[in-house]
mmCIF file of C-alpha atoms in Angstrom:
data_model
loop_
_atom_site.group_PDB
_atom_site.id
_atom_site.type_symbol
_atom_site.label_atom_id
_atom_site.label_comp_id
_atom_site.label_asym_id
_atom_site.label_seq_id
_atom_site.Cartn_x
_atom_site.Cartn_y
_atom_site.Cartn_z
ATOM 1 C CA UNK A 1387 3.444 18.972 16.153
ATOM 2 C CA UNK A 1388 3.287 16.853 12.921
ATOM 3 C CA UNK A 1389 5.992 18.919 11.362
ATOM 4 C CA UNK A 1390 8.234 18.664 14.322
ATOM 5 C CA UNK A 1391 7.711 14.907 14.426
ATOM 6 C CA UNK A 1392 8.472 14.596 10.656
ATOM 7 C CA UNK A 1393 11.644 16.578 10.966
ATOM 8 C CA UNK A 1394 12.813 14.412 13.897
ATOM 9 C CA UNK A 1395 12.340 11.283 11.843
ATOM 10 C CA UNK A 1396 14.100 12.903 8.854
ATOM 11 C CA UNK A 1397 16.947 13.863 10.962
ATOM 12 C CA UNK A 1398 17.194 10.188 12.030
ATOM 13 C CA UNK A 1399 17.240 9.191 8.302
ATOM 14 C CA UNK A 1400 13.963 7.383 8.428
ATOM 15 C CA UNK A 1401 12.265 7.282 5.056
ATOM 16 C CA UNK A 1402 9.237 9.451 5.318
ATOM 17 C CA UNK A 1403 6.229 9.810 2.938
ATOM 18 C CA UNK A 1404 4.196 12.933 3.923
ATOM 19 C CA UNK A 1405 0.903 14.441 2.999
ATOM 20 C CA UNK A 1406 -0.765 17.538 4.272
ATOM 21 C CA UNK A 1407 -4.033 19.242 3.622
ATOM 22 C CA UNK A 1408 -1.835 22.359 2.949
ATOM 23 C CA UNK A 1409 0.551 21.432 0.115
ATOM 24 C CA UNK A 1410 3.048 23.977 1.037
ATOM 25 C CA UNK A 1411 3.777 22.249 4.378
ATOM 26 C CA UNK A 1412 4.395 18.971 2.534
ATOM 27 C CA UNK A 1413 6.544 20.758 0.114
ATOM 28 C CA UNK A 1414 8.691 22.181 2.842
ATOM 29 C CA UNK A 1415 9.248 18.676 4.362
ATOM 30 C CA UNK A 1416 10.043 17.401 0.804
ATOM 31 C CA UNK A 1417 12.730 20.010 0.569
ATOM 32 C CA UNK A 1418 14.187 18.375 3.673
ATOM 33 C CA UNK A 1419 14.159 14.987 2.381
ATOM 34 C CA UNK A 1420 10.589 13.614 2.793
ATOM 35 C CA UNK A 1421 8.723 12.103 -0.175
ATOM 36 C CA UNK A 1422 5.617 14.214 -0.721
ATOM 37 C CA UNK A 1423 2.497 12.331 -1.615
ATOM 38 C CA UNK A 1424 -0.362 13.663 -3.892
ATOM 39 C CA UNK A 1425 -3.003 12.282 -1.590
ATOM 40 C CA UNK A 1426 -3.561 10.908 1.834
ATOM 41 C CA UNK A 1427 -4.282 7.447 0.259
ATOM 42 C CA UNK A 1428 -0.858 7.590 -1.586
ATOM 43 C CA UNK A 1429 0.933 8.502 1.677
ATOM 44 C CA UNK A 1430 -0.838 5.624 3.575
ATOM 45 C CA UNK A 1431 -0.017 3.114 0.861
ATOM 46 C CA UNK A 1432 3.703 3.948 1.022
ATOM 47 C CA UNK A 1433 4.285 2.839 4.599
ATOM 48 C CA UNK A 1434 3.043 0.259 7.049
ATOM 49 C CA UNK A 1435 3.067 2.909 9.870
ATOM 50 C CA UNK A 1436 0.446 5.685 9.500
ATOM 51 C CA UNK A 1437 0.673 8.648 11.896
ATOM 52 C CA UNK A 1438 -2.143 11.296 11.896
ATOM 53 C CA UNK A 1439 -1.854 14.493 13.853
ATOM 54 C CA UNK A 1440 -4.890 16.575 12.874
ATOM 55 C CA UNK A 1441 -7.113 19.252 14.530
ATOM 56 C CA UNK A 1442 -9.961 16.954 15.552
ATOM 57 C CA UNK A 1443 -11.549 13.296 15.106
ATOM 58 C CA UNK A 1444 -13.772 14.658 12.273
ATOM 59 C CA UNK A 1445 -10.585 15.719 10.343
ATOM 60 C CA UNK A 1446 -9.148 12.240 10.816
ATOM 61 C CA UNK A 1447 -12.468 10.780 9.417
ATOM 62 C CA UNK A 1448 -12.369 13.156 6.383
ATOM 63 C CA UNK A 1449 -8.707 12.572 5.522
ATOM 64 C CA UNK A 1450 -8.635 8.674 5.967
ATOM 65 C CA UNK A 1451 -12.047 7.976 4.366
ATOM 66 C CA UNK A 1452 -11.298 6.026 1.156
ATOM 67 C CA UNK A 1453 -7.795 4.985 2.092
ATOM 68 C CA UNK A 1454 -6.836 1.249 2.312
ATOM 69 C CA UNK A 1455 -5.743 0.714 5.859
ATOM 70 C CA UNK A 1456 -5.511 -3.104 5.669
ATOM 71 C CA UNK A 1457 -2.389 -4.334 7.624
ATOM 72 C CA UNK A 1458 -1.493 -0.679 8.718
ATOM 73 C CA UNK A 1459 -0.485 0.439 12.046
ATOM 74 C CA UNK A 1460 -2.519 3.614 12.688
ATOM 75 C CA UNK A 1461 -1.156 5.999 15.298
ATOM 76 C CA UNK A 1462 -3.481 8.743 16.023
ATOM 77 C CA UNK A 1463 -2.110 11.803 17.937
ATOM 78 C CA UNK A 1464 -5.285 13.787 17.394
ATOM 79 C CA UNK A 1465 -6.867 15.327 20.489
ATOM 80 C CA UNK A 1466 -10.172 13.871 21.339
ATOM 81 C CA UNK A 1467 -12.418 12.302 23.930
ATOM 82 C CA UNK A 1468 -12.139 8.738 25.249
ATOM 83 C CA UNK A 1469 -15.305 7.904 23.334
ATOM 84 C CA UNK A 1470 -13.821 9.230 20.073
ATOM 85 C CA UNK A 1471 -10.786 7.181 20.654
ATOM 86 C CA UNK A 1472 -12.729 3.961 21.248
ATOM 87 C CA UNK A 1473 -14.911 4.614 18.169
ATOM 88 C CA UNK A 1474 -11.772 5.436 16.026
ATOM 89 C CA UNK A 1475 -10.184 2.167 17.202
ATOM 90 C CA UNK A 1476 -13.252 0.215 16.171
ATOM 91 C CA UNK A 1477 -13.325 2.174 12.805
ATOM 92 C CA UNK A 1478 -9.666 1.238 12.231
ATOM 93 C CA UNK A 1479 -10.280 -2.396 13.135
ATOM 94 C CA UNK A 1480 -13.083 -2.636 10.703
ATOM 95 C CA UNK A 1481 -10.815 -1.475 7.985
ATOM 96 C CA UNK A 1482 -8.065 -3.937 8.833
ATOM 97 C CA UNK A 1483 -5.737 -1.616 10.747
ATOM 98 C CA UNK A 1484 -4.184 -1.774 14.262
ATOM 99 C CA UNK A 1485 -4.738 1.222 16.319
ATOM 100 C CA UNK A 1486 -2.744 3.200 18.878
ATOM 101 C CA UNK A 1487 -4.180 6.253 20.551
ATOM 102 C CA UNK A 1488 -1.354 8.700 21.247
ATOM 103 C CA UNK A 1489 -3.195 11.162 23.488
ATOM 104 C CA UNK A 1490 -4.651 10.818 26.991
ATOM 105 C CA UNK A 1491 -8.213 11.241 25.673
ATOM 106 C CA UNK A 1492 -8.799 14.704 27.156
ATOM 107 C CA UNK A 1493 -9.474 17.893 25.213
ATOM 108 C CA UNK A 1494 -6.241 19.838 24.895
ATOM 109 C CA UNK A 1495 -4.051 16.899 25.906
ATOM 110 C CA UNK A 1496 -1.837 17.177 22.809
ATOM 111 C CA UNK A 1497 -1.051 20.740 23.490
ATOM 112 C CA UNK A 1498 2.416 19.818 25.056
ATOM 113 C CA UNK A 1499 3.555 19.701 21.347
ATOM 114 C CA UNK A 1500 6.871 18.114 21.908
ATOM 115 C CA UNK A 1501 7.949 14.782 20.531
ATOM 116 C CA UNK A 1502 9.030 13.505 23.904
ATOM 117 C CA UNK A 1503 5.565 14.274 25.179
ATOM 118 C CA UNK A 1504 3.739 12.256 22.665
ATOM 119 C CA UNK A 1505 1.475 9.735 24.339
ATOM 120 C CA UNK A 1506 2.516 10.793 27.834
ATOM 121 C CA UNK A 1507 0.839 12.902 30.298
ATOM 122 C CA UNK A 1508 1.356 12.959 34.118
ATOM 123 C CA UNK A 1509 -1.734 10.681 34.515
ATOM 124 C CA UNK A 1510 -1.431 8.380 31.433
ATOM 125 C CA UNK A 1511 1.966 6.816 31.408
ATOM 126 C CA UNK A 1512 3.084 5.161 28.073
ATOM 127 C CA UNK A 1513 0.895 5.371 25.009
ATOM 128 C CA UNK A 1514 -2.010 2.876 25.090
ATOM 129 C CA UNK A 1515 -2.830 0.390 22.420
ATOM 130 C CA UNK A 1516 -6.505 0.338 21.653
ATOM 131 C CA UNK A 1517 -8.526 -1.954 19.416
ATOM 132 C CA UNK A 1518 -7.098 -5.385 20.292
ATOM 133 C CA UNK A 1519 -5.019 -7.292 17.857
ATOM 134 C CA UNK A 1520 -1.704 -8.845 18.205
ATOM 135 C CA UNK A 1521 1.340 -6.984 19.738
ATOM 136 C CA UNK A 1522 3.283 -7.080 16.414
ATOM 137 C CA UNK A 1523 2.754 -3.272 15.863
ATOM 138 C CA UNK A 1524 5.335 -2.486 18.454
ATOM 139 C CA UNK A 1525 8.129 -3.787 16.413
ATOM 140 C CA UNK A 1526 7.428 -1.199 13.599
ATOM 141 C CA UNK A 1527 6.180 1.599 15.895
ATOM 142 C CA UNK A 1528 8.896 1.065 18.427
ATOM 143 C CA UNK A 1529 11.607 1.625 16.038
ATOM 144 C CA UNK A 1530 10.094 4.843 14.736
ATOM 145 C CA UNK A 1531 9.006 6.146 18.067
ATOM 146 C CA UNK A 1532 12.260 5.283 19.756
ATOM 147 C CA UNK A 1533 13.832 7.742 17.456
ATOM 148 C CA UNK A 1534 12.018 10.549 19.245
ATOM 149 C CA UNK A 1535 13.471 9.715 22.610
ATOM 150 C CA UNK A 1536 16.956 8.680 21.577
ATOM 151 C CA UNK A 1537 19.626 11.428 22.169
ATOM 152 C CA UNK A 1538 21.683 12.387 19.094
ATOM 153 C CA UNK A 1539 24.943 10.724 18.628
ATOM 154 C CA UNK A 1540 28.144 12.794 18.840
ATOM 155 C CA UNK A 1541 31.378 12.449 16.753
ATOM 156 C CA UNK A 1542 32.019 9.835 14.091
ATOM 157 C CA UNK A 1543 28.922 8.318 12.517
ATOM 158 C CA UNK A 1544 26.693 10.993 14.019
ATOM 159 C CA UNK A 1545 23.205 11.484 12.444
ATOM 160 C CA UNK A 1546 22.039 14.783 11.203
ATOM 161 C CA UNK A 1547 20.571 16.768 13.965
ATOM 162 C CA UNK A 1548 17.073 18.242 13.880
ATOM 163 C CA UNK A 1549 16.885 21.885 12.865
ATOM 164 C CA UNK A 1550 16.058 24.426 15.488
ATOM 165 C CA UNK A 1551 12.587 24.815 13.921
ATOM 166 C CA UNK A 1552 11.783 21.349 15.018
ATOM 167 C CA UNK A 1553 11.776 22.421 18.589
ATOM 168 C CA UNK A 1554 8.991 24.856 18.028
#
C-alpha cells in the first residue's frame, strides 16, 4: 500500500522523500521522481508529514527509534490493535509529534489496500486523530491526503496520472 500511496502523490506532483527497508523499492520510486533518503531519519527530517506503512507496530518502533519527530505530523497506516494505537500516540507525543492513526485498530484492517480506503472502514468513518494537540496538522495532512480522493483533471493543465501499477 505504501508504494501505491507514494505513486499517487508523485502523480499529483507532491515532493516526496522516501525510505524503505528494502532499498530497491525506494530506488524504484526515485526513478519515478521521489527523493530517496539513505535512512529513515533522513526521510523524516525532509518533511513535516511522516507517513509510515509497515507490517506491524514493532516495525514502526524499530524504524522510527532514533529519529527526531519534533514538530512532525506522524500518520501511521500500520495495522494494529487499539491498545497499540494508544501507546504509539503517547510515544509520538513524548517525542514532540502529533499523531494520526489511519487504521480502524483491528487486525487486518489495512488489507483494503487502496488509497481511497485509507483510514476508512464501514464502522470507522474518517481517520481519527489520537494523541491530543492542536488541530493544525489537518492543514498539512489535508492537502496531502486530499490528493488521494481528488479525481484526475482532464484536458489543459492536467496532472500526470498514476501508473496502472499504483492500482495494485
